[in-house]
mmJSON file of the N, C-alpha and C atoms, coordinates in Angstrom:
{"data_MODEL":{"atom_site":{
"group_PDB":["ATOM","ATOM","ATOM","ATOM","ATOM","ATOM","ATOM","ATOM","ATOM","ATOM","ATOM","ATOM","ATOM","ATOM","ATOM","ATOM","ATOM","ATOM","ATOM","ATOM","ATOM","ATOM","ATOM","ATOM","ATOM","ATOM","ATOM","ATOM","ATOM","ATOM","ATOM","ATOM","ATOM","ATOM","ATOM","ATOM","ATOM","ATOM","ATOM","ATOM","ATOM","ATOM","ATOM","ATOM","ATOM","ATOM","ATOM","ATOM","ATOM","ATOM","ATOM","ATOM","ATOM","ATOM","ATOM","ATOM","ATOM","ATOM","ATOM","ATOM","ATOM","ATOM","ATOM","ATOM","ATOM","ATOM","ATOM","ATOM","ATOM","ATOM","ATOM","ATOM","ATOM","ATOM","ATOM","ATOM","ATOM","ATOM","ATOM","ATOM","ATOM","ATOM","ATOM","ATOM","ATOM","ATOM","ATOM","ATOM","ATOM","ATOM","ATOM","ATOM","ATOM","ATOM","ATOM","ATOM","ATOM","ATOM","ATOM","ATOM","ATOM","ATOM","ATOM","ATOM","ATOM","ATOM","ATOM","ATOM","ATOM","ATOM","ATOM","ATOM","ATOM","ATOM","ATOM","ATOM","ATOM","ATOM","ATOM","ATOM","ATOM","ATOM","ATOM","ATOM","ATOM","ATOM","ATOM","ATOM","ATOM","ATOM","ATOM","ATOM","ATOM","ATOM","ATOM","ATOM","ATOM","ATOM","ATOM","ATOM","ATOM","ATOM","ATOM","ATOM","ATOM","ATOM","ATOM","ATOM","ATOM","ATOM","ATOM","ATOM","ATOM","ATOM","ATOM","ATOM","ATOM","ATOM","ATOM","ATOM","ATOM","ATOM","ATOM","ATOM","ATOM","ATOM","ATOM","ATOM","ATOM","ATOM","ATOM","ATOM","ATOM","ATOM","ATOM","ATOM","ATOM","ATOM","ATOM","ATOM","ATOM","ATOM","ATOM"],
"id":[1,2,3,4,5,6,7,8,9,10,11,12,13,14,15,16,17,18,19,20,21,22,23,24,25,26,27,28,29,30,31,32,33,34,35,36,37,38,39,40,41,42,43,44,45,46,47,48,49,50,51,52,53,54,55,56,57,58,59,60,61,62,63,64,65,66,67,68,69,70,71,72,73,74,75,76,77,78,79,80,81,82,83,84,85,86,87,88,89,90,91,92,93,94,95,96,97,98,99,100,101,102,103,104,105,106,107,108,109,110,111,112,113,114,115,116,117,118,119,120,121,122,123,124,125,126,127,128,129,130,131,132,133,134,135,136,137,138,139,140,141,142,143,144,145,146,147,148,149,150,151,152,153,154,155,156,157,158,159,160,161,162,163,164,165,166,167,168,169,170,171,172,173,174,175,176,177,178,179,180,181,182,183],
"type_symbol":["N","C","C","N","C","C","N","C","C","N","C","C","N","C","C","N","C","C","N","C","C","N","C","C","N","C","C","N","C","C","N","C","C","N","C","C","N","C","C","N","C","C","N","C","C","N","C","C","N","C","C","N","C","C","N","C","C","N","C","C","N","C","C","N","C","C","N","C","C","N","C","C","N","C","C","N","C","C","N","C","C","N","C","C","N","C","C","N","C","C","N","C","C","N","C","C","N","C","C","N","C","C","N","C","C","N","C","C","N","C","C","N","C","C","N","C","C","N","C","C","N","C","C","N","C","C","N","C","C","N","C","C","N","C","C","N","C","C","N","C","C","N","C","C","N","C","C","N","C","C","N","C","C","N","C","C","N","C","C","N","C","C","N","C","C","N","C","C","N","C","C","N","C","C","N","C","C","N","C","C","N","C","C"],
"label_atom_id":["N","CA","C","N","CA","C","N","CA","C","N","CA","C","N","CA","C","N","CA","C","N","CA","C","N","CA","C","N","CA","C","N","CA","C","N","CA","C","N","CA","C","N","CA","C","N","CA","C","N","CA","C","N","CA","C","N","CA","C","N","CA","C","N","CA","C","N","CA","C","N","CA","C","N","CA","C","N","CA","C","N","CA","C","N","CA","C","N","CA","C","N","CA","C","N","CA","C","N","CA","C","N","CA","C","N","CA","C","N","CA","C","N","CA","C","N","CA","C","N","CA","C","N","CA","C","N","CA","C","N","CA","C","N","CA","C","N","CA","C","N","CA","C","N","CA","C","N","CA","C","N","CA","C","N","CA","C","N","CA","C","N","CA","C","N","CA","C","N","CA","C","N","CA","C","N","CA","C","N","CA","C","N","CA","C","N","CA","C","N","CA","C","N","CA","C","N","CA","C","N","CA","C","N","CA","C","N","CA","C","N","CA","C"],
"label_alt_id":[null,null,null,null,null,null,null,null,null,null,null,null,null,null,null,null,null,null,null,null,null,null,null,null,null,null,null,null,null,null,null,null,null,null,null,null,null,null,null,null,null,null,null,null,null,null,null,null,null,null,null,null,null,null,null,null,null,null,null,null,null,null,null,null,null,null,null,null,null,null,null,null,null,null,null,null,null,null,null,null,null,null,null,null,null,null,null,null,null,null,null,null,null,null,null,null,null,null,null,null,null,null,null,null,null,null,null,null,null,null,null,null,null,null,null,null,null,null,null,null,null,null,null,null,null,null,null,null,null,null,null,null,null,null,null,null,null,null,null,null,null,null,null,null,null,null,null,null,null,null,null,null,null,null,null,null,null,null,null,null,null,null,null,null,null,null,null,null,null,null,null,null,null,null,null,null,null,null,null,null,null,null,null],
"label_comp_id":["MET","MET","MET","LEU","LEU","LEU","LEU","LEU","LEU","LEU","LEU","LEU","ALA","ALA","ALA","VAL","VAL","VAL","PRO","PRO","PRO","LYS","LYS","LYS","LYS","LYS","LYS","LYS","LYS","LYS","ARG","ARG","ARG","LEU","LEU","LEU","LEU","LEU","LEU","LEU","LEU","LEU","LEU","LEU","LEU","LEU","LEU","LEU","LYS","LYS","LYS","ARG","ARG","ARG","LEU","LEU","LEU","LEU","LEU","LEU","LEU","LEU","LEU","LYS","LYS","LYS","ARG","ARG","ARG","LEU","LEU","LEU","LEU","LEU","LEU","LEU","LEU","LEU","HIS","HIS","HIS","LEU","LEU","LEU","LEU","LEU","LEU","LEU","LEU","LEU","LYS","LYS","LYS","ARG","ARG","ARG","LEU","LEU","LEU","LEU","LEU","LEU","HIS","HIS","HIS","LEU","LEU","LEU","LEU","LEU","LEU","LEU","LEU","LEU","LYS","LYS","LYS","ARG","ARG","ARG","LEU","LEU","LEU","PRO","PRO","PRO","LEU","LEU","LEU","LEU","LEU","LEU","LEU","LEU","LEU","LEU","LEU","LEU","LYS","LYS","LYS","ARG","ARG","ARG","LEU","LEU","LEU","PRO","PRO","PRO","ARG","ARG","ARG","LEU","LEU","LEU","LEU","LEU","LEU","LEU","LEU","LEU","LYS","LYS","LYS","ARG","ARG","ARG","LEU","LEU","LEU","PRO","PRO","PRO","ARG","ARG","ARG","LEU","LEU","LEU","LEU","LEU","LEU"],
"label_asym_id":["A","A","A","A","A","A","A","A","A","A","A","A","A","A","A","A","A","A","A","A","A","A","A","A","A","A","A","A","A","A","A","A","A","A","A","A","A","A","A","A","A","A","A","A","A","A","A","A","A","A","A","A","A","A","A","A","A","A","A","A","A","A","A","A","A","A","A","A","A","A","A","A","A","A","A","A","A","A","A","A","A","A","A","A","A","A","A","A","A","A","A","A","A","A","A","A","A","A","A","A","A","A","A","A","A","A","A","A","A","A","A","A","A","A","A","A","A","A","A","A","A","A","A","A","A","A","A","A","A","A","A","A","A","A","A","A","A","A","A","A","A","A","A","A","A","A","A","A","A","A","A","A","A","A","A","A","A","A","A","A","A","A","A","A","A","A","A","A","A","A","A","A","A","A","A","A","A","A","A","A","A","A","A"],
"label_entity_id":["1","1","1","1","1","1","1","1","1","1","1","1","1","1","1","1","1","1","1","1","1","1","1","1","1","1","1","1","1","1","1","1","1","1","1","1","1","1","1","1","1","1","1","1","1","1","1","1","1","1","1","1","1","1","1","1","1","1","1","1","1","1","1","1","1","1","1","1","1","1","1","1","1","1","1","1","1","1","1","1","1","1","1","1","1","1","1","1","1","1","1","1","1","1","1","1","1","1","1","1","1","1","1","1","1","1","1","1","1","1","1","1","1","1","1","1","1","1","1","1","1","1","1","1","1","1","1","1","1","1","1","1","1","1","1","1","1","1","1","1","1","1","1","1","1","1","1","1","1","1","1","1","1","1","1","1","1","1","1","1","1","1","1","1","1","1","1","1","1","1","1","1","1","1","1","1","1","1","1","1","1","1","1"],
"label_seq_id":[1,1,1,2,2,2,3,3,3,4,4,4,5,5,5,6,6,6,7,7,7,8,8,8,9,9,9,10,10,10,11,11,11,12,12,12,13,13,13,14,14,14,15,15,15,16,16,16,17,17,17,18,18,18,19,19,19,20,20,20,21,21,21,22,22,22,23,23,23,24,24,24,25,25,25,26,26,26,27,27,27,28,28,28,29,29,29,30,30,30,31,31,31,32,32,32,33,33,33,34,34,34,35,35,35,36,36,36,37,37,37,38,38,38,39,39,39,40,40,40,41,41,41,42,42,42,43,43,43,44,44,44,45,45,45,46,46,46,47,47,47,48,48,48,49,49,49,50,50,50,51,51,51,52,52,52,53,53,53,54,54,54,55,55,55,56,56,56,57,57,57,58,58,58,59,59,59,60,60,60,61,61,61],
"pdbx_PDB_ins_code":[null,null,null,null,null,null,null,null,null,null,null,null,null,null,null,null,null,null,null,null,null,null,null,null,null,null,null,null,null,null,null,null,null,null,null,null,null,null,null,null,null,null,null,null,null,null,null,null,null,null,null,null,null,null,null,null,null,null,null,null,null,null,null,null,null,null,null,null,null,null,null,null,null,null,null,null,null,null,null,null,null,null,null,null,null,null,null,null,null,null,null,null,null,null,null,null,null,null,null,null,null,null,null,null,null,null,null,null,null,null,null,null,null,null,null,null,null,null,null,null,null,null,null,null,null,null,null,null,null,null,null,null,null,null,null,null,null,null,null,null,null,null,null,null,null,null,null,null,null,null,null,null,null,null,null,null,null,null,null,null,null,null,null,null,null,null,null,null,null,null,null,null,null,null,null,null,null,null,null,null,null,null,null],
"Cartn_x":[-26.762,-25.279,-24.569,-23.704,-22.86,-21.748,-21.475,-20.164,-20.638,-21.783,-22.422,-22.455,-22.75,-22.643,-21.256,-20.224,-18.751,-18.413,-17.459,-17.219,-16.163,-16.04,-15.693,-14.2,-13.102,-11.826,-11.896,-12.759,-12.532,-12.903,-14.213,-14.673,-13.618,-12.865,-11.706,-10.584,-10.161,-9.255,-9.817,-11.114,-11.72,-11.469,-11.812,-11.913,-10.254,-9.394,-8.056,-7.66,-8.002,-7.805,-8.014,-9.315,-9.878,-9.046,-8.701,-8.111,-6.762,-6.161,-4.654,-5.008,-6.138,-6.19,-6.377,-7.186,-7.377,-6.211,-5.373,-4.202,-3.173,-3.254,-2.14,-2.586,-4.128,-4.485,-4.201,-4.322,-4.037,-2.725,-1.862,-0.455,-0.078,-0.653,-0.233,-0.713,-1.842,-2.528,-1.438,-0.983,-0.19,1.162,1.697,2.817,2.591,1.399,1.242,1.318,0.664,0.458,1.928,2.653,3.942,4.798,4.714,5.373,5.058,3.837,3.311,3.864,3.56,4.212,5.662,6.227,7.88,8.194,7.196,7.441,7.244,6.244,5.713,6.299,6.826,7.44,8.707,9.426,10.582,9.989,8.999,8.486,7.935,7.067,6.491,7.516,8.571,9.871,10.405,10.466,11.291,10.5,9.019,8.228,8.251,8.349,8.316,9.791,10.747,11.924,12.657,12.334,12.779,12.152,10.993,10.233,10.986,11.055,11.544,13.022,13.735,15.185,15.177,14.341,14.013,13.915,13.033,12.547,13.834,14.577,15.631,16.927,17.113,18.354,18.773,17.957,18.581,19.161,18.572,19.162,20.308,20.528,21.735,23.012,22.582,23.405,24.353],
"Cartn_y":[20.793,20.87,21.891,21.793,22.974,23.395,22.374,22.476,23.46,23.221,23.917,25.399,25.884,27.315,27.8,27.136,27.482,27.499,28.789,28.975,27.633,27.521,26.139,26.042,27.038,26.972,26.767,27.234,26.993,25.422,24.973,23.622,22.528,22.898,22.095,22.098,22.99,23.021,22.1,22.485,21.603,20.071,19.862,18.066,17.868,18.686,18.404,18.018,19.057,19.125,17.857,17.47,15.993,14.934,15.078,13.784,13.559,14.789,14.721,14.321,14.657,14.147,12.652,12.082,10.616,9.926,10.561,9.722,9.707,10.968,11.109,10.17,9.791,8.713,7.472,7.263,5.922,5.622,6.645,6.55,6.139,6.99,6.5,5.26,4.698,3.278,2.585,2.67,1.561,1.575,2.746,2.804,2.073,2.159,1.737,0.075,-0.392,-1.813,-2.403,-1.672,-2.175,-2.309,-1.323,-1.115,-2.442,-3.006,-4.13,-5.427,-5.496,-6.543,-6.626,-5.79,-5.83,-6.176,-5.847,-6.249,-8.044,-8.382,-9.731,-10.669,-10.1,-10.837,-11.909,-11.343,-12.176,-13.362,-13.283,-14.248,-15.295,-14.793,-15.704,-16.325,-15.781,-16.222,-17.391,-17.115,-18.039,-19.415,-19.17,-20.235,-21.099,-20.675,-21.354,-21.56,-20.908,-21.193,-22.639,-23.017,-24.648,-25.412,-25.273,-26.071,-25.871,-24.727,-24.553,-24.993,-24.965,-25.44,-27.047,-27.62,-28.936,-29.601,-28.627,-29.332,-28.76,-27.925,-27.6,-28.123,-28.784,-29.114,-30.177,-31.37,-32.386,-32.053,-30.955,-30.466,-29.777,-29.11,-28.357,-29.419,-30.412,-31.314,-32.359],
"Cartn_z":[-5.044,-5.244,-4.967,-3.926,-3.417,-4.683,-5.303,-6.281,-7.517,-7.859,-8.996,-8.865,-7.592,-7.346,-7.573,-7.268,-7.398,-9.001,-9.055,-10.475,-11.131,-12.48,-12.658,-12.473,-12.333,-11.938,-10.406,-9.565,-8.359,-8.131,-8.924,-8.914,-9.132,-10.217,-10.47,-9.411,-8.894,-7.895,-6.577,-6.376,-5.121,-5.588,-6.705,-7.169,-7.114,-7.59,-7.498,-6.005,-5.071,-3.668,-3.2,-3.471,-2.951,-3.309,-4.668,-5.323,-4.832,-4.278,-3.759,-2.383,-1.622,-0.135,-0.324,-1.461,-1.313,-1.786,-2.478,-2.846,-1.892,-0.96,-0.026,1.121,1.358,2.384,1.811,0.599,-0.004,0.516,0.068,0.158,1.542,2.439,3.982,4.29,3.817,4.077,3.602,2.454,1.765,2.418,2.856,3.665,4.733,5.576,6.822,6.681,5.742,5.359,4.923,4.316,3.689,5.167,6.036,7.321,8.116,8.261,9.057,8.153,7.02,6.324,6.425,6.481,6.604,8.005,9.083,10.266,10.687,9.711,9.913,8.786,8.011,6.916,7.045,7.875,8.47,9.325,10.159,10.896,10.019,8.79,7.99,7.16,6.831,6.035,6.966,8.107,8.905,9.284,9.358,9.364,7.953,6.84,5.616,5.01,5.34,5.101,5.068,6.528,6.555,5.398,5.428,4.024,2.909,2.444,1.185,1.04,2.165,2.162,2.084,2.874,2.644,1.345,0.647,-0.703,-1.383,-1.465,-2.206,-1.861,-0.869,-0.354,-1.201,-1.414,-2.301,-3.45,-4.493,-5.239,-5.032,-3.912,-3.74,-3.778,-2.78,-2.46,-3.702],
"occupancy":[1.0,1.0,1.0,1.0,1.0,1.0,1.0,1.0,1.0,1.0,1.0,1.0,1.0,1.0,1.0,1.0,1.0,1.0,1.0,1.0,1.0,1.0,1.0,1.0,1.0,1.0,1.0,1.0,1.0,1.0,1.0,1.0,1.0,1.0,1.0,1.0,1.0,1.0,1.0,1.0,1.0,1.0,1.0,1.0,1.0,1.0,1.0,1.0,1.0,1.0,1.0,1.0,1.0,1.0,1.0,1.0,1.0,1.0,1.0,1.0,1.0,1.0,1.0,1.0,1.0,1.0,1.0,1.0,1.0,1.0,1.0,1.0,1.0,1.0,1.0,1.0,1.0,1.0,1.0,1.0,1.0,1.0,1.0,1.0,1.0,1.0,1.0,1.0,1.0,1.0,1.0,1.0,1.0,1.0,1.0,1.0,1.0,1.0,1.0,1.0,1.0,1.0,1.0,1.0,1.0,1.0,1.0,1.0,1.0,1.0,1.0,1.0,1.0,1.0,1.0,1.0,1.0,1.0,1.0,1.0,1.0,1.0,1.0,1.0,1.0,1.0,1.0,1.0,1.0,1.0,1.0,1.0,1.0,1.0,1.0,1.0,1.0,1.0,1.0,1.0,1.0,1.0,1.0,1.0,1.0,1.0,1.0,1.0,1.0,1.0,1.0,1.0,1.0,1.0,1.0,1.0,1.0,1.0,1.0,1.0,1.0,1.0,1.0,1.0,1.0,1.0,1.0,1.0,1.0,1.0,1.0,1.0,1.0,1.0,1.0,1.0,1.0,1.0,1.0,1.0,1.0,1.0,1.0],
"B_iso_or_equiv":[0.0,0.0,0.0,0.0,0.0,0.0,0.0,0.0,0.0,0.0,0.0,0.0,0.0,0.0,0.0,0.0,0.0,0.0,0.0,0.0,0.0,0.0,0.0,0.0,0.0,0.0,0.0,0.0,0.0,0.0,0.0,0.0,0.0,0.0,0.0,0.0,0.0,0.0,0.0,0.0,0.0,0.0,0.0,0.0,0.0,0.0,0.0,0.0,0.0,0.0,0.0,0.0,0.0,0.0,0.0,0.0,0.0,0.0,0.0,0.0,0.0,0.0,0.0,0.0,0.0,0.0,0.0,0.0,0.0,0.0,0.0,0.0,0.0,0.0,0.0,0.0,0.0,0.0,0.0,0.0,0.0,0.0,0.0,0.0,0.0,0.0,0.0,0.0,0.0,0.0,0.0,0.0,0.0,0.0,0.0,0.0,0.0,0.0,0.0,0.0,0.0,0.0,0.0,0.0,0.0,0.0,0.0,0.0,0.0,0.0,0.0,0.0,0.0,0.0,0.0,0.0,0.0,0.0,0.0,0.0,0.0,0.0,0.0,0.0,0.0,0.0,0.0,0.0,0.0,0.0,0.0,0.0,0.0,0.0,0.0,0.0,0.0,0.0,0.0,0.0,0.0,0.0,0.0,0.0,0.0,0.0,0.0,0.0,0.0,0.0,0.0,0.0,0.0,0.0,0.0,0.0,0.0,0.0,0.0,0.0,0.0,0.0,0.0,0.0,0.0,0.0,0.0,0.0,0.0,0.0,0.0,0.0,0.0,0.0,0.0,0.0,0.0,0.0,0.0,0.0,0.0,0.0,0.0],
"pdbx_formal_charge":[null,null,null,null,null,null,null,null,null,null,null,null,null,null,null,null,null,null,null,null,null,null,null,null,null,null,null,null,null,null,null,null,null,null,null,null,null,null,null,null,null,null,null,null,null,null,null,null,null,null,null,null,null,null,null,null,null,null,null,null,null,null,null,null,null,null,null,null,null,null,null,null,null,null,null,null,null,null,null,null,null,null,null,null,null,null,null,null,null,null,null,null,null,null,null,null,null,null,null,null,null,null,null,null,null,null,null,null,null,null,null,null,null,null,null,null,null,null,null,null,null,null,null,null,null,null,null,null,null,null,null,null,null,null,null,null,null,null,null,null,null,null,null,null,null,null,null,null,null,null,null,null,null,null,null,null,null,null,null,null,null,null,null,null,null,null,null,null,null,null,null,null,null,null,null,null,null,null,null,null,null,null,null],
"auth_seq_id":[1,1,1,2,2,2,3,3,3,4,4,4,5,5,5,6,6,6,7,7,7,8,8,8,9,9,9,10,10,10,11,11,11,12,12,12,13,13,13,14,14,14,15,15,15,16,16,16,17,17,17,18,18,18,19,19,19,20,20,20,21,21,21,22,22,22,23,23,23,24,24,24,25,25,25,26,26,26,27,27,27,28,28,28,29,29,29,30,30,30,31,31,31,32,32,32,33,33,33,34,34,34,35,35,35,36,36,36,37,37,37,38,38,38,39,39,39,40,40,40,41,41,41,42,42,42,43,43,43,44,44,44,45,45,45,46,46,46,47,47,47,48,48,48,49,49,49,50,50,50,51,51,51,52,52,52,53,53,53,54,54,54,55,55,55,56,56,56,57,57,57,58,58,58,59,59,59,60,60,60,61,61,61],
"auth_comp_id":["MET","MET","MET","LEU","LEU","LEU","LEU","LEU","LEU","LEU","LEU","LEU","ALA","ALA","ALA","VAL","VAL","VAL","PRO","PRO","PRO","LYS","LYS","LYS","LYS","LYS","LYS","LYS","LYS","LYS","ARG","ARG","ARG","LEU","LEU","LEU","LEU","LEU","LEU","LEU","LEU","LEU","LEU","LEU","LEU","LEU","LEU","LEU","LYS","LYS","LYS","ARG","ARG","ARG","LEU","LEU","LEU","LEU","LEU","LEU","LEU","LEU","LEU","LYS","LYS","LYS","ARG","ARG","ARG","LEU","LEU","LEU","LEU","LEU","LEU","LEU","LEU","LEU","HIS","HIS","HIS","LEU","LEU","LEU","LEU","LEU","LEU","LEU","LEU","LEU","LYS","LYS","LYS","ARG","ARG","ARG","LEU","LEU","LEU","LEU","LEU","LEU","HIS","HIS","HIS","LEU","LEU","LEU","LEU","LEU","LEU","LEU","LEU","LEU","LYS","LYS","LYS","ARG","ARG","ARG","LEU","LEU","LEU","PRO","PRO","PRO","LEU","LEU","LEU","LEU","LEU","LEU","LEU","LEU","LEU","LEU","LEU","LEU","LYS","LYS","LYS","ARG","ARG","ARG","LEU","LEU","LEU","PRO","PRO","PRO","ARG","ARG","ARG","LEU","LEU","LEU","LEU","LEU","LEU","LEU","LEU","LEU","LYS","LYS","LYS","ARG","ARG","ARG","LEU","LEU","LEU","PRO","PRO","PRO","ARG","ARG","ARG","LEU","LEU","LEU","LEU","LEU","LEU"],
"auth_asym_id":["A","A","A","A","A","A","A","A","A","A","A","A","A","A","A","A","A","A","A","A","A","A","A","A","A","A","A","A","A","A","A","A","A","A","A","A","A","A","A","A","A","A","A","A","A","A","A","A","A","A","A","A","A","A","A","A","A","A","A","A","A","A","A","A","A","A","A","A","A","A","A","A","A","A","A","A","A","A","A","A","A","A","A","A","A","A","A","A","A","A","A","A","A","A","A","A","A","A","A","A","A","A","A","A","A","A","A","A","A","A","A","A","A","A","A","A","A","A","A","A","A","A","A","A","A","A","A","A","A","A","A","A","A","A","A","A","A","A","A","A","A","A","A","A","A","A","A","A","A","A","A","A","A","A","A","A","A","A","A","A","A","A","A","A","A","A","A","A","A","A","A","A","A","A","A","A","A","A","A","A","A","A","A"],
"auth_atom_id":["N","CA","C","N","CA","C","N","CA","C","N","CA","C","N","CA","C","N","CA","C","N","CA","C","N","CA","C","N","CA","C","N","CA","C","N","CA","C","N","CA","C","N","CA","C","N","CA","C","N","CA","C","N","CA","C","N","CA","C","N","CA","C","N","CA","C","N","CA","C","N","CA","C","N","CA","C","N","CA","C","N","CA","C","N","CA","C","N","CA","C","N","CA","C","N","CA","C","N","CA","C","N","CA","C","N","CA","C","N","CA","C","N","CA","C","N","CA","C","N","CA","C","N","CA","C","N","CA","C","N","CA","C","N","CA","C","N","CA","C","N","CA","C","N","CA","C","N","CA","C","N","CA","C","N","CA","C","N","CA","C","N","CA","C","N","CA","C","N","CA","C","N","CA","C","N","CA","C","N","CA","C","N","CA","C","N","CA","C","N","CA","C","N","CA","C","N","CA","C","N","CA","C","N","CA","C","N","CA","C","N","CA","C"],
"pdbx_PDB_model_num":[1,1,1,1,1,1,1,1,1,1,1,1,1,1,1,1,1,1,1,1,1,1,1,1,1,1,1,1,1,1,1,1,1,1,1,1,1,1,1,1,1,1,1,1,1,1,1,1,1,1,1,1,1,1,1,1,1,1,1,1,1,1,1,1,1,1,1,1,1,1,1,1,1,1,1,1,1,1,1,1,1,1,1,1,1,1,1,1,1,1,1,1,1,1,1,1,1,1,1,1,1,1,1,1,1,1,1,1,1,1,1,1,1,1,1,1,1,1,1,1,1,1,1,1,1,1,1,1,1,1,1,1,1,1,1,1,1,1,1,1,1,1,1,1,1,1,1,1,1,1,1,1,1,1,1,1,1,1,1,1,1,1,1,1,1,1,1,1,1,1,1,1,1,1,1,1,1,1,1,1,1,1,1]
}}}
């Protein structure tokens, strides 16, 4: 274990850095996923919207 040779404070800093990196990567991944979703969501909505409208139109009319 390389971490055991490192003093406690440095070890904590390394762990923090790793956590932050993981968080950053997750954040970027989520951002990308959201971006893709936002790109494709309008298409999905356009496909599904007519059905929803047809279901709700009788109520509205």
